[in-house]
Short mmCIF file of C-alpha atoms and ligand atoms in Angstrom, two decimals:
data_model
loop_
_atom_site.label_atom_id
_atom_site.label_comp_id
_atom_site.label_asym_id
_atom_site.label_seq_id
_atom_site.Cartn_x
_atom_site.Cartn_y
_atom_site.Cartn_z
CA UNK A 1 -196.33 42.85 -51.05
CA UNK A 2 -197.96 41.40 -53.94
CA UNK A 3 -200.79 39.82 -54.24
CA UNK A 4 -200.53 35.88 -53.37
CA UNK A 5 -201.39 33.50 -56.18
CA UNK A 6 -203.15 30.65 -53.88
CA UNK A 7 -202.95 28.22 -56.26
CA UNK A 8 -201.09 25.77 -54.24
CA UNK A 9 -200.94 27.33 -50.62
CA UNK A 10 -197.38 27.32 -49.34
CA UNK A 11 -198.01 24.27 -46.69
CA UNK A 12 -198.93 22.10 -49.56
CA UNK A 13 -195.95 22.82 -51.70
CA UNK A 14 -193.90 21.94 -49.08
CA UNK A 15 -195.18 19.19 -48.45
CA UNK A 16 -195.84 18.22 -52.23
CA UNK A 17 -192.07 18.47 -52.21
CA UNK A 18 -190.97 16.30 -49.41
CA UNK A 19 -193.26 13.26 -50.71
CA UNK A 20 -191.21 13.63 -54.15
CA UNK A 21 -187.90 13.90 -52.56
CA UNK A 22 -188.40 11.40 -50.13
CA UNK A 23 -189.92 8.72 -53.23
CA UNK A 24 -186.85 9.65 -55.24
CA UNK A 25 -184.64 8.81 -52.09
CA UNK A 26 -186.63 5.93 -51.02
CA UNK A 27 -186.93 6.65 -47.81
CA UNK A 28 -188.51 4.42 -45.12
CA UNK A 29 -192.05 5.49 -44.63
CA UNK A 30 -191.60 6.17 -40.83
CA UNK A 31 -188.97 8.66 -41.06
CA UNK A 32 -191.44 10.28 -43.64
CA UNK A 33 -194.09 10.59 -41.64
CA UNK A 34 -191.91 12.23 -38.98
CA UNK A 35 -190.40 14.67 -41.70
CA UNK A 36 -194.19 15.26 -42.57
CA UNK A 37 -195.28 16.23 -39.19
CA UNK A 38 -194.22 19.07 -36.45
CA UNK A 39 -192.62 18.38 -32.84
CA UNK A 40 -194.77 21.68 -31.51
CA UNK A 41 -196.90 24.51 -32.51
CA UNK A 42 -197.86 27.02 -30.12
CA UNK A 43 -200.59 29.68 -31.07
CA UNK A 44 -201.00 32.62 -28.51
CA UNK A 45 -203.26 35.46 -28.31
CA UNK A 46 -200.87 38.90 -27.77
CA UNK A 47 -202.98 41.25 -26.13
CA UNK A 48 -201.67 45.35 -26.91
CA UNK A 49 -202.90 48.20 -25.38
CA UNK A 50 -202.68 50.59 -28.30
CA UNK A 51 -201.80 54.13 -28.04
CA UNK A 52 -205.57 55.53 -28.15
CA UNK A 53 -206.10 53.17 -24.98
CA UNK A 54 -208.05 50.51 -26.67
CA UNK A 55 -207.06 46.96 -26.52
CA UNK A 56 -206.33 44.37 -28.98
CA UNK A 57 -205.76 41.09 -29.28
CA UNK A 58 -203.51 39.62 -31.72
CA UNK A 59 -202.66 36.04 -32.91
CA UNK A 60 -199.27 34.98 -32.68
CA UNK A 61 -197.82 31.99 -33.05
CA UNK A 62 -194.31 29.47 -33.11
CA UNK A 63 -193.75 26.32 -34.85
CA UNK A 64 -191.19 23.50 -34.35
CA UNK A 65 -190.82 21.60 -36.66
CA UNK A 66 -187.71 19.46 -36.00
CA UNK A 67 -184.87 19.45 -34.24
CA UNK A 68 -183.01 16.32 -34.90
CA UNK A 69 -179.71 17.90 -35.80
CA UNK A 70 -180.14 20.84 -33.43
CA UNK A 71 -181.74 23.60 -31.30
CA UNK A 72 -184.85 24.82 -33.20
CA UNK A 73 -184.20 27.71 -35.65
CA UNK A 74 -185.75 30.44 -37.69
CA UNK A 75 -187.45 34.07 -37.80
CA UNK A 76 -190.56 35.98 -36.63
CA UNK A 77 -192.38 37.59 -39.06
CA UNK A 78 -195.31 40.30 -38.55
CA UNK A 79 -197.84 40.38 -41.59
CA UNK A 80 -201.51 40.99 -42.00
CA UNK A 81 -201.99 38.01 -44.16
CA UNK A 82 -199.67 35.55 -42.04
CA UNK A 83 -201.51 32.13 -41.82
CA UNK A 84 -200.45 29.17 -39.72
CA UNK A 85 -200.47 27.01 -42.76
CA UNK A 86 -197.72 29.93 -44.24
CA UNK A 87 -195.59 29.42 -41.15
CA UNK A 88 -195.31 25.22 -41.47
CA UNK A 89 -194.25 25.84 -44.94
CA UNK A 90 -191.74 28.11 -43.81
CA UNK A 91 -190.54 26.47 -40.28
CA UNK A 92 -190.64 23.15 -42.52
CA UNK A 93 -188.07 25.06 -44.77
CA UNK A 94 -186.01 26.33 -41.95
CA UNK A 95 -185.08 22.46 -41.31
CA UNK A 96 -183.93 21.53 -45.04
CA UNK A 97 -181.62 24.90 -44.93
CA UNK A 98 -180.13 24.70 -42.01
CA UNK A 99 -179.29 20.72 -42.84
CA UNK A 100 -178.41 21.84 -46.24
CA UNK A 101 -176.03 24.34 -45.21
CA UNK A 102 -174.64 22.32 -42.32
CA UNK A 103 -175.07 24.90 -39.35
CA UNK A 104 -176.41 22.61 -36.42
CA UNK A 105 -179.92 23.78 -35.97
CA UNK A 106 -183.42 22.38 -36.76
CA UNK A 107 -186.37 24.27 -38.34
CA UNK A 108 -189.29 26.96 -36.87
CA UNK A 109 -190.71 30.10 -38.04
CA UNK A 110 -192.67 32.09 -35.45
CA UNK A 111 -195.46 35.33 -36.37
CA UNK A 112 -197.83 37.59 -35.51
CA UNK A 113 -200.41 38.57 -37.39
CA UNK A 114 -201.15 42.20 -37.78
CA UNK A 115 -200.09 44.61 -39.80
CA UNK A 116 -196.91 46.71 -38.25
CA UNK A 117 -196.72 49.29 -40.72
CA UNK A 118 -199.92 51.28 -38.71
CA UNK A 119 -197.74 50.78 -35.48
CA UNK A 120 -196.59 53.25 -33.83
CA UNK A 121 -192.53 52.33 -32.22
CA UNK A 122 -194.42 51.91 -28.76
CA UNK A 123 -197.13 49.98 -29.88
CA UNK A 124 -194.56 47.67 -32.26
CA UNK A 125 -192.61 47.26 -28.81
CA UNK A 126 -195.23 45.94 -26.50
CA UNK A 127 -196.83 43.89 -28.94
CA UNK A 128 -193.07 41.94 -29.31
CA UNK A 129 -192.64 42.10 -25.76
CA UNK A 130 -195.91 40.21 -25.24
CA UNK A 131 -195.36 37.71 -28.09
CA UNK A 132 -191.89 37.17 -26.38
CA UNK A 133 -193.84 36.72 -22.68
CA UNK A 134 -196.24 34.22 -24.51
CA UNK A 135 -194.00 31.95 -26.43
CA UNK A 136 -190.98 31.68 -23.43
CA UNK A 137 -192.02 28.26 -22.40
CA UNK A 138 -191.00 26.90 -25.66
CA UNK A 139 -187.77 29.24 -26.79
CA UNK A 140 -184.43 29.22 -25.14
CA UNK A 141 -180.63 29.30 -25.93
CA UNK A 142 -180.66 25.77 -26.67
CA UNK A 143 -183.86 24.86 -27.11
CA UNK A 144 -185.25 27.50 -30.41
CA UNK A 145 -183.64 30.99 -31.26
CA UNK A 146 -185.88 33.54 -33.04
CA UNK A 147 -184.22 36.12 -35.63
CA UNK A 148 -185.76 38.38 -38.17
CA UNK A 149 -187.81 37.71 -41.21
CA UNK A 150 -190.51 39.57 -42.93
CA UNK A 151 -191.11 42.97 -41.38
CA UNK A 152 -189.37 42.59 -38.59
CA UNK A 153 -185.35 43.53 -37.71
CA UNK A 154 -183.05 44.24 -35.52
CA UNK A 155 -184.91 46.64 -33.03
CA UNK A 156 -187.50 44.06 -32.77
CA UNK A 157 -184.77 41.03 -31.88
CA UNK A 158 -183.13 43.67 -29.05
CA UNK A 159 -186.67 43.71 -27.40
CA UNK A 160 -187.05 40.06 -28.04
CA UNK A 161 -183.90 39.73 -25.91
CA UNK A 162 -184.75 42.23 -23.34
CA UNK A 163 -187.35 40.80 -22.83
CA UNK A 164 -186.24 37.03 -22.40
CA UNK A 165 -183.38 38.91 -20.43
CA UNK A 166 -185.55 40.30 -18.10
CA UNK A 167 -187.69 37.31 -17.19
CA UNK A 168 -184.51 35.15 -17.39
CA UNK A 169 -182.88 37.31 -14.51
CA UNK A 170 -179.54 37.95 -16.07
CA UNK A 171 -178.34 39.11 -19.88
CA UNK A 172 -179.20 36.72 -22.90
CA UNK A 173 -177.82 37.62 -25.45
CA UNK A 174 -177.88 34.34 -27.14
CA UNK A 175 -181.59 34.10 -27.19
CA UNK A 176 -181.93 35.79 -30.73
CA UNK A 177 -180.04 36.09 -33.19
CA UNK A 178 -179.78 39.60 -35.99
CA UNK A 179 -180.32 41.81 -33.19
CA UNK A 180 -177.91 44.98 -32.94
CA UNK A 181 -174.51 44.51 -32.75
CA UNK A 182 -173.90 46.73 -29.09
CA UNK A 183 -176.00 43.70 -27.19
CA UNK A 184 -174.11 40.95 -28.77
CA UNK A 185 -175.16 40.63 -32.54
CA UNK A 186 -172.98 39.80 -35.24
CA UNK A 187 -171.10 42.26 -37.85
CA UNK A 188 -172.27 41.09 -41.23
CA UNK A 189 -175.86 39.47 -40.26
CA UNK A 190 -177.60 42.44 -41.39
CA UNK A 191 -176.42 42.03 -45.05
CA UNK A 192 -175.95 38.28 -44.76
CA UNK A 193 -178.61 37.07 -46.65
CA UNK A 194 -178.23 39.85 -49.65
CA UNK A 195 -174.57 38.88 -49.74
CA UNK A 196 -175.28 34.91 -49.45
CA UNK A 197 -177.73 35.12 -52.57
CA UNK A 198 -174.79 36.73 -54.66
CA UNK A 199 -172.54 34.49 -53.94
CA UNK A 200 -174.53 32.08 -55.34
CA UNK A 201 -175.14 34.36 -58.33
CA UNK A 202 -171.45 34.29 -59.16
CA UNK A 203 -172.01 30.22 -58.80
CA UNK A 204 -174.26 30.37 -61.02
CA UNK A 205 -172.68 32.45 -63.50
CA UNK A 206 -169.32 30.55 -63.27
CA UNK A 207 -171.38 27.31 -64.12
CA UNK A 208 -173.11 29.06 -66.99
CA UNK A 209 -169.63 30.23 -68.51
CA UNK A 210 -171.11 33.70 -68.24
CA UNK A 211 -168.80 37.08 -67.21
CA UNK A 212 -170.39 38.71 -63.75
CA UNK A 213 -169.46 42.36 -65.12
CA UNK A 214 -172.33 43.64 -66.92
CA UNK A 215 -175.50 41.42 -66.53
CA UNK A 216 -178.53 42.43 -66.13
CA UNK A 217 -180.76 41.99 -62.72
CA UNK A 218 -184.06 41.88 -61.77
CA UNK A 219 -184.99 42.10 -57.79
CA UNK A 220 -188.52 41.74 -56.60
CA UNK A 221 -188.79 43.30 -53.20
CA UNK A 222 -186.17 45.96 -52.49
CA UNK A 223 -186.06 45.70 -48.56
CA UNK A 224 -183.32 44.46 -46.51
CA UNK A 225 -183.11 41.48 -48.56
CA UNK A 226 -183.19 42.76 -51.80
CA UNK A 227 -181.57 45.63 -51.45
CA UNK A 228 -178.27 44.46 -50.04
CA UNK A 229 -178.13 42.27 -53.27
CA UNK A 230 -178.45 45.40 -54.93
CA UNK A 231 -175.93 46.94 -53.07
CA UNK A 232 -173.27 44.59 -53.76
CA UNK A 233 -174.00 43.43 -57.49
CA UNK A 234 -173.50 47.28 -58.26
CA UNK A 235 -170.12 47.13 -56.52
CA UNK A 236 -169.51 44.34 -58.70
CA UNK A 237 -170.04 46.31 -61.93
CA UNK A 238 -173.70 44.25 -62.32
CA UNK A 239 -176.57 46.54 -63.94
CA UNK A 240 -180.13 46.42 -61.75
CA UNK A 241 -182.53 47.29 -64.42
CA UNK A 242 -185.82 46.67 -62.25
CA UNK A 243 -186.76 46.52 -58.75
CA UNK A 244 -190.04 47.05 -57.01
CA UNK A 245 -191.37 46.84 -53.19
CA UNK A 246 -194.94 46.55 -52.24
CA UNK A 247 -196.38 49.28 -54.17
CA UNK A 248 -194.72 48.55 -57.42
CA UNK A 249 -191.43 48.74 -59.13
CA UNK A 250 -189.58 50.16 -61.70
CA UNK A 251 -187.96 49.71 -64.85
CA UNK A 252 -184.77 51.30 -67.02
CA UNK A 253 -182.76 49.01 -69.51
CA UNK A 254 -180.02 50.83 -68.62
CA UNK A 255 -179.77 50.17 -65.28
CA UNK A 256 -180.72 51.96 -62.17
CA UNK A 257 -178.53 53.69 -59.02
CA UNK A 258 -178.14 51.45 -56.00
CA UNK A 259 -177.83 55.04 -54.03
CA UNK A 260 -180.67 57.05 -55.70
CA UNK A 261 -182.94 54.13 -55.22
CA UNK A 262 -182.15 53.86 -51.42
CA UNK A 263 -182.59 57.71 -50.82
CA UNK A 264 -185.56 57.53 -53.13
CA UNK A 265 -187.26 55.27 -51.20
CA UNK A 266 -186.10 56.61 -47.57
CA UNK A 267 -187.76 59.87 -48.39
CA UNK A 268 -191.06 58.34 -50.41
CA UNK A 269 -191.65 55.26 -48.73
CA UNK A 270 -192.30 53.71 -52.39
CA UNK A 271 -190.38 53.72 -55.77
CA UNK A 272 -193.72 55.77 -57.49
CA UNK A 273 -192.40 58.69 -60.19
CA UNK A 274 -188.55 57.42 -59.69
CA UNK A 275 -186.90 59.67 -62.15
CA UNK A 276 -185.78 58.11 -65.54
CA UNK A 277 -187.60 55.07 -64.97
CA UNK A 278 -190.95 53.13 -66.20
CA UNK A 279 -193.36 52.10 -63.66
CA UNK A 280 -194.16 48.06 -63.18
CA UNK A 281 -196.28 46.05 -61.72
CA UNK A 282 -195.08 43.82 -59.32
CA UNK A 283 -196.21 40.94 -62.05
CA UNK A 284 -194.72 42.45 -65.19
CA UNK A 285 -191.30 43.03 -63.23
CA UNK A 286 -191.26 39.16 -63.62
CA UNK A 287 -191.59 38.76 -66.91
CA UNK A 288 -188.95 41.46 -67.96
CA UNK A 289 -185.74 40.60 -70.46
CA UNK A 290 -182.76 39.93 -67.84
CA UNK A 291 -179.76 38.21 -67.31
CA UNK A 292 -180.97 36.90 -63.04
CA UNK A 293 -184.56 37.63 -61.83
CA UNK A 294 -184.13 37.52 -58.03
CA UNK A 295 -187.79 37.08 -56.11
CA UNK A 296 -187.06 38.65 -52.95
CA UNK A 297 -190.29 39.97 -52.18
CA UNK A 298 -193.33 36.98 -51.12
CA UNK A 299 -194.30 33.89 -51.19
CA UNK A 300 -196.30 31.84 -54.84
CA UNK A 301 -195.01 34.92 -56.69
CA UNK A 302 -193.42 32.53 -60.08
CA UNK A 303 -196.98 30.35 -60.88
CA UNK A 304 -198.11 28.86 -64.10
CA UNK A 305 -199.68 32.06 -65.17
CA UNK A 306 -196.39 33.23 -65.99
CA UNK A 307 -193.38 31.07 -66.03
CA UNK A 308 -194.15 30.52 -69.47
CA UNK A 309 -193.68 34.58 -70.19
CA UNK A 310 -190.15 34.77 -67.55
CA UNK A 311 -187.54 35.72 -70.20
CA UNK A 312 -184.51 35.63 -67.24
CA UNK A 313 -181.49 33.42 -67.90
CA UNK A 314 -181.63 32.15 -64.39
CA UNK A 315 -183.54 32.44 -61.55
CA UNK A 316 -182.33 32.73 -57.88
CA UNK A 317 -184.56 32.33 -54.95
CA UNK A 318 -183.79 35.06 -52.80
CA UNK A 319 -187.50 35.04 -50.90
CA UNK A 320 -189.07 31.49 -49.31
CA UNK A 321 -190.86 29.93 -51.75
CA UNK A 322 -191.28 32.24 -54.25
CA UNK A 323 -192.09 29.22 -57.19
CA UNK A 324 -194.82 26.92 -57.04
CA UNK A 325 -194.20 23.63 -58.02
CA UNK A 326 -196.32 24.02 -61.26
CA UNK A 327 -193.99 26.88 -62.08
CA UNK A 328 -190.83 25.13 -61.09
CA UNK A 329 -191.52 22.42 -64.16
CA UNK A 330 -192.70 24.78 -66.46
CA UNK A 331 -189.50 26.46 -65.88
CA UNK A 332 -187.68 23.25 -65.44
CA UNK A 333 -188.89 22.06 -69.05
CA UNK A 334 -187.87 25.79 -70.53
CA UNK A 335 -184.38 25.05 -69.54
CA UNK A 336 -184.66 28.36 -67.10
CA UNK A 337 -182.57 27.24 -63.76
CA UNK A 338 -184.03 28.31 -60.63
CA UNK A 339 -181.43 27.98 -57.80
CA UNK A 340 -183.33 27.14 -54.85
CA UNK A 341 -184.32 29.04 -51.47
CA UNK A 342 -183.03 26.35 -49.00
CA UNK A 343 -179.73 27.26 -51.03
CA UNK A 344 -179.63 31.06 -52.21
CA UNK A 345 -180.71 32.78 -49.31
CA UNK A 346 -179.20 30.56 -46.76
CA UNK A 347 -176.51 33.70 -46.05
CA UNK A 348 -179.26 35.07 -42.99
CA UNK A 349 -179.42 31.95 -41.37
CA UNK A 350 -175.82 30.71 -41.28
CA UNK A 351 -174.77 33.94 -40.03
CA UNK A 352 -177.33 34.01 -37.68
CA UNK A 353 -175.61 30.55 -36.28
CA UNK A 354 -172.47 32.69 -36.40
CA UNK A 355 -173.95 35.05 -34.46
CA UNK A 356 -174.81 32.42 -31.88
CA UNK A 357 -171.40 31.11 -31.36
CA UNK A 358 -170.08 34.49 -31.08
CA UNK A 359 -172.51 35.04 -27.80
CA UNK A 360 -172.06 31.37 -26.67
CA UNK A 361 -168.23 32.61 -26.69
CA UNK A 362 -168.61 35.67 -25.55
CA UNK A 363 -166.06 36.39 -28.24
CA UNK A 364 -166.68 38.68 -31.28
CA UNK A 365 -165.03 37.97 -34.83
CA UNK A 366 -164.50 41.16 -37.59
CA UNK A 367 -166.78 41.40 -40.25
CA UNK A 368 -163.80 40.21 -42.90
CA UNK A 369 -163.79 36.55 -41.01
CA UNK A 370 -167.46 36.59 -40.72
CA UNK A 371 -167.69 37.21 -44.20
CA UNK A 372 -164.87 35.04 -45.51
CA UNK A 373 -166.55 32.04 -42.94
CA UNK A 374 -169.85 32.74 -44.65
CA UNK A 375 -168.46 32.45 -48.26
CA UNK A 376 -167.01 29.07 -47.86
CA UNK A 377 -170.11 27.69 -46.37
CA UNK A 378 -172.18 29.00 -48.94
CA UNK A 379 -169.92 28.05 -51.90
CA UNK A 380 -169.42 24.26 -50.51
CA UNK A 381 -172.93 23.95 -50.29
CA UNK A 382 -173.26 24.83 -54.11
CA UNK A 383 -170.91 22.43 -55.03
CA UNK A 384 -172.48 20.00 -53.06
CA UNK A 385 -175.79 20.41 -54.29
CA UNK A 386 -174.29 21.13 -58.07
CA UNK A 387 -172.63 18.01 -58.02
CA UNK A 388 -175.21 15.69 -57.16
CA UNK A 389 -178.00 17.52 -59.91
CA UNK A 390 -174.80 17.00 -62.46
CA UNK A 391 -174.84 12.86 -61.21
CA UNK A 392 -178.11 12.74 -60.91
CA UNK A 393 -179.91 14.25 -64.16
CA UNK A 394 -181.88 16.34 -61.35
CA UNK A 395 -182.47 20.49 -61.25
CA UNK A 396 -181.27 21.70 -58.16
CA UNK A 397 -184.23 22.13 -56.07
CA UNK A 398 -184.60 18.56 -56.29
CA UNK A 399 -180.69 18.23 -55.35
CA UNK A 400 -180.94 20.51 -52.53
CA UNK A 401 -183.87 18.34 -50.95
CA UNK A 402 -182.04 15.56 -51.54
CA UNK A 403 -179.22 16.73 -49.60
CA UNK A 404 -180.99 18.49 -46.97
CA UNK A 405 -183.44 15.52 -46.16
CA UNK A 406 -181.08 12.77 -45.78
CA UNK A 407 -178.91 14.73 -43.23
CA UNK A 408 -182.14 15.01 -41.26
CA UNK A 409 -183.28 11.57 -41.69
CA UNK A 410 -179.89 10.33 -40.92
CA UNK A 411 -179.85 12.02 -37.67
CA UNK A 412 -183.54 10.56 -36.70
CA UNK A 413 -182.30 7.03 -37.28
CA UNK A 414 -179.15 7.06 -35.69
CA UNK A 415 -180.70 8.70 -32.67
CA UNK A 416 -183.37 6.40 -32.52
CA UNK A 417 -187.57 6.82 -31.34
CA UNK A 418 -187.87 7.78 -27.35
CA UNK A 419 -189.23 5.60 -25.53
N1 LIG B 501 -185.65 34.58 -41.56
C1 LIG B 501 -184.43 34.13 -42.15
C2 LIG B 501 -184.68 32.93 -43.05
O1 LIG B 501 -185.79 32.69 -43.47
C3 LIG B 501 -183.33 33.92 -41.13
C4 LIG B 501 -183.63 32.92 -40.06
C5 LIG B 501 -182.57 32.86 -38.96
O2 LIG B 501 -181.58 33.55 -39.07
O3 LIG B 501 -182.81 32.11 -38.02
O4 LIG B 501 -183.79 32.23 -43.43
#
């Protein structure tokens, strides 16, 4: 991925942001100091016996951070860089989307950190089994459900539930959530998020007065994420001009094949010498002439350095925290709107709590309903949070928060401070 710009690490944005939401909102001090703070974190050590019969010992970890409106909720991500102070941000995150987009669930993020891409499958597999063994005491059906995130998927999740499963004593299926759809997972989760953050995109557009047919998008980060946005903007006559993954992108005005780029890839494991195209850097990508720049790669990756240069129309959050909060007024002075995270990419996570009622049910809906259900969530939280920035003279981020907090800290004070 590219390179992280540390000028404000992730943890303090997020927490940068809650003290100006919760000033705006005037919120009582006490519930902010409970928004500010985490109910758990666990950190584990995941020993792996790697193929060449040495052992190693990995760090993994799970954070709660609260789970006043629900059962804790959010991925498991795998990355060499993965810090705990990353995960807060993130699990912190989890809380204000799932509020926002009214699925009943609090906020975690759980990780290990390594680097899975020199994994072999067996390897991968008992270093997720053991993270699973060390973090049971604290994850159940009702108590925090794991899903994907960064570098992990849906192989991972069916382990994850074996796992559980196995210890448990009978099937779980309801453990995790984005795991394959043969052991109880949900049609539509894979593509939920992609689909989710164009949804919003035809928000957006609708709000802007612009025509959907013929704009011009930038993704950053062309994995599951990106890709399915990809995927369906090109159904929806949209041009992709540039798109990049961890090794760099790519580049032609005149748009680029959903299809070539995917079978591209799948053979060369990067988008290097893609025919008919100009090579990037993962920076520059940013900064080209488009209609929607959609970061869907990393964290920090829209910073002072270059919000300035961002020539995009609009900007839709389809990774956590891609903008730092210098960046955000930069862009928020420039007129440039950036449609939040805790909005855009909502899609994975409220299909994810689809996927959860489904096993809770034992009682599986077609992919039509799913997406249909998915659409209306994600288009009433627009309005909501498009409403209240129109009221309120506010960009959205700051809506969103808004939103997102106050269902939180509503739910702390009417359920009062044990003992
Ligand atoms: N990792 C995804 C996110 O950041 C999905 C989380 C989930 O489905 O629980 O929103």
């Amino acid at each position: 991925m590219p390179e992280k710009t540390m000028i404000h690490s992730a943890w303090q944005t997020a927490l940068t942001q809650l003290d100006s939401v919760s000033k705006l909102m005037m919120l009582p001090e006490d519930i902010h100091q409970i928004l500010r703070s985490f109910d758990r974190i666990l950190t584990v050590s995941v020993p792996v016996r790697m193929d060449d019969g040495f052992l190693r010992v990995f760090t993994g970890f799970r954070v709660q951070h609260n789970a006043s409106r629900g059962p804790y909720k959010g991925g498991v991500r795998y990355h060499s860089e993965l810090t705990l102070d990353d995960l807060k941000a993130l699990a912190m995150e989890m809380t204000w989307k799932c509020s926002l987009a009214g699925v009943p669930f609090g906020g975690a993020k759980g990780g290990i950190v390594c680097n899975p891409k020199t994994f072999s499958k067996n390897e991968l597999e008992r270093l997720t089994r053991r993270y699973t063994y060390a973090i049971m005491p604290i994850i159940g059906i009702e108590k925090d459900i794991p899903a994907p995130d960064v570098n992990t998927n849906e192989q991972i999740m069916a382990w994850i539930m074996d796992m559980y499963s196995v210890k448990n004593g009978y099937c779980t299926p309801g453990i995790v959530t984005g795991k394959p759809v043969n052991v109880g997972g949900s049609l539509g989760r894979t593509d939920a998020t992609g689909l989710g953050i164009v949804f919003t995109i035809t928000n957006a557009m609708k709000q802007k007065k612009m025509n959907l047919k013929g704009i011009k998008v930038v993704i950053q980060g062309y994995g599951n994420v990106g890709s399915a946005v990809g995927k369906f903007l090109s159904e929806m006559g949209c041009k992709t001009i540039a798109v990049s993954s961890s090794r760099g992108g790519i580049y032609n005005p005149k748009g680029l094949s959903h299809d070539a780029l995917i079978k591209y890839y799948t053979k060369n494991g990067s988008f290097e010498h893609f025919p008919h195209a100009e090579s990037v850097t993962n920076a520059s990508l940013l900064e080209l002439p488009c209609d929607v720049l959609v970061p869907a790669a990393m964290e920090n990756q829209i910073t002072k350095e270059n919000a300035d240069k961002i020539k995009a129309k609009i900007i839709v959050e389809g990774a956590n925290g891609p903008t730092t909060i210098e960046a955000d007024q930069i862009l928020s002075g420039r007129k440039i709107p950036v449609i939040p995270d805790i909005l855009a990419n909502a899609g994975g996570v409220i299909v994810s709590y689809f996927e959860w009622v489904q096993d809770a049910q034992c009682y599986f809906w077609c992919e039509n309903e799913v997406n249909a259900r998915l659409k209306n969530l994600m288009n009433r939280s627009y309005e909501e949070v498009y409403a209240l920035s129109r009221e309120k003279k506010l960009n959205m981020r700051t809506a969103a928060m808004m939103i997102a907090v106050k269902k939180v800290a509503d739910a702390i004070s009417v359920r009062g401070i044990y003992p």
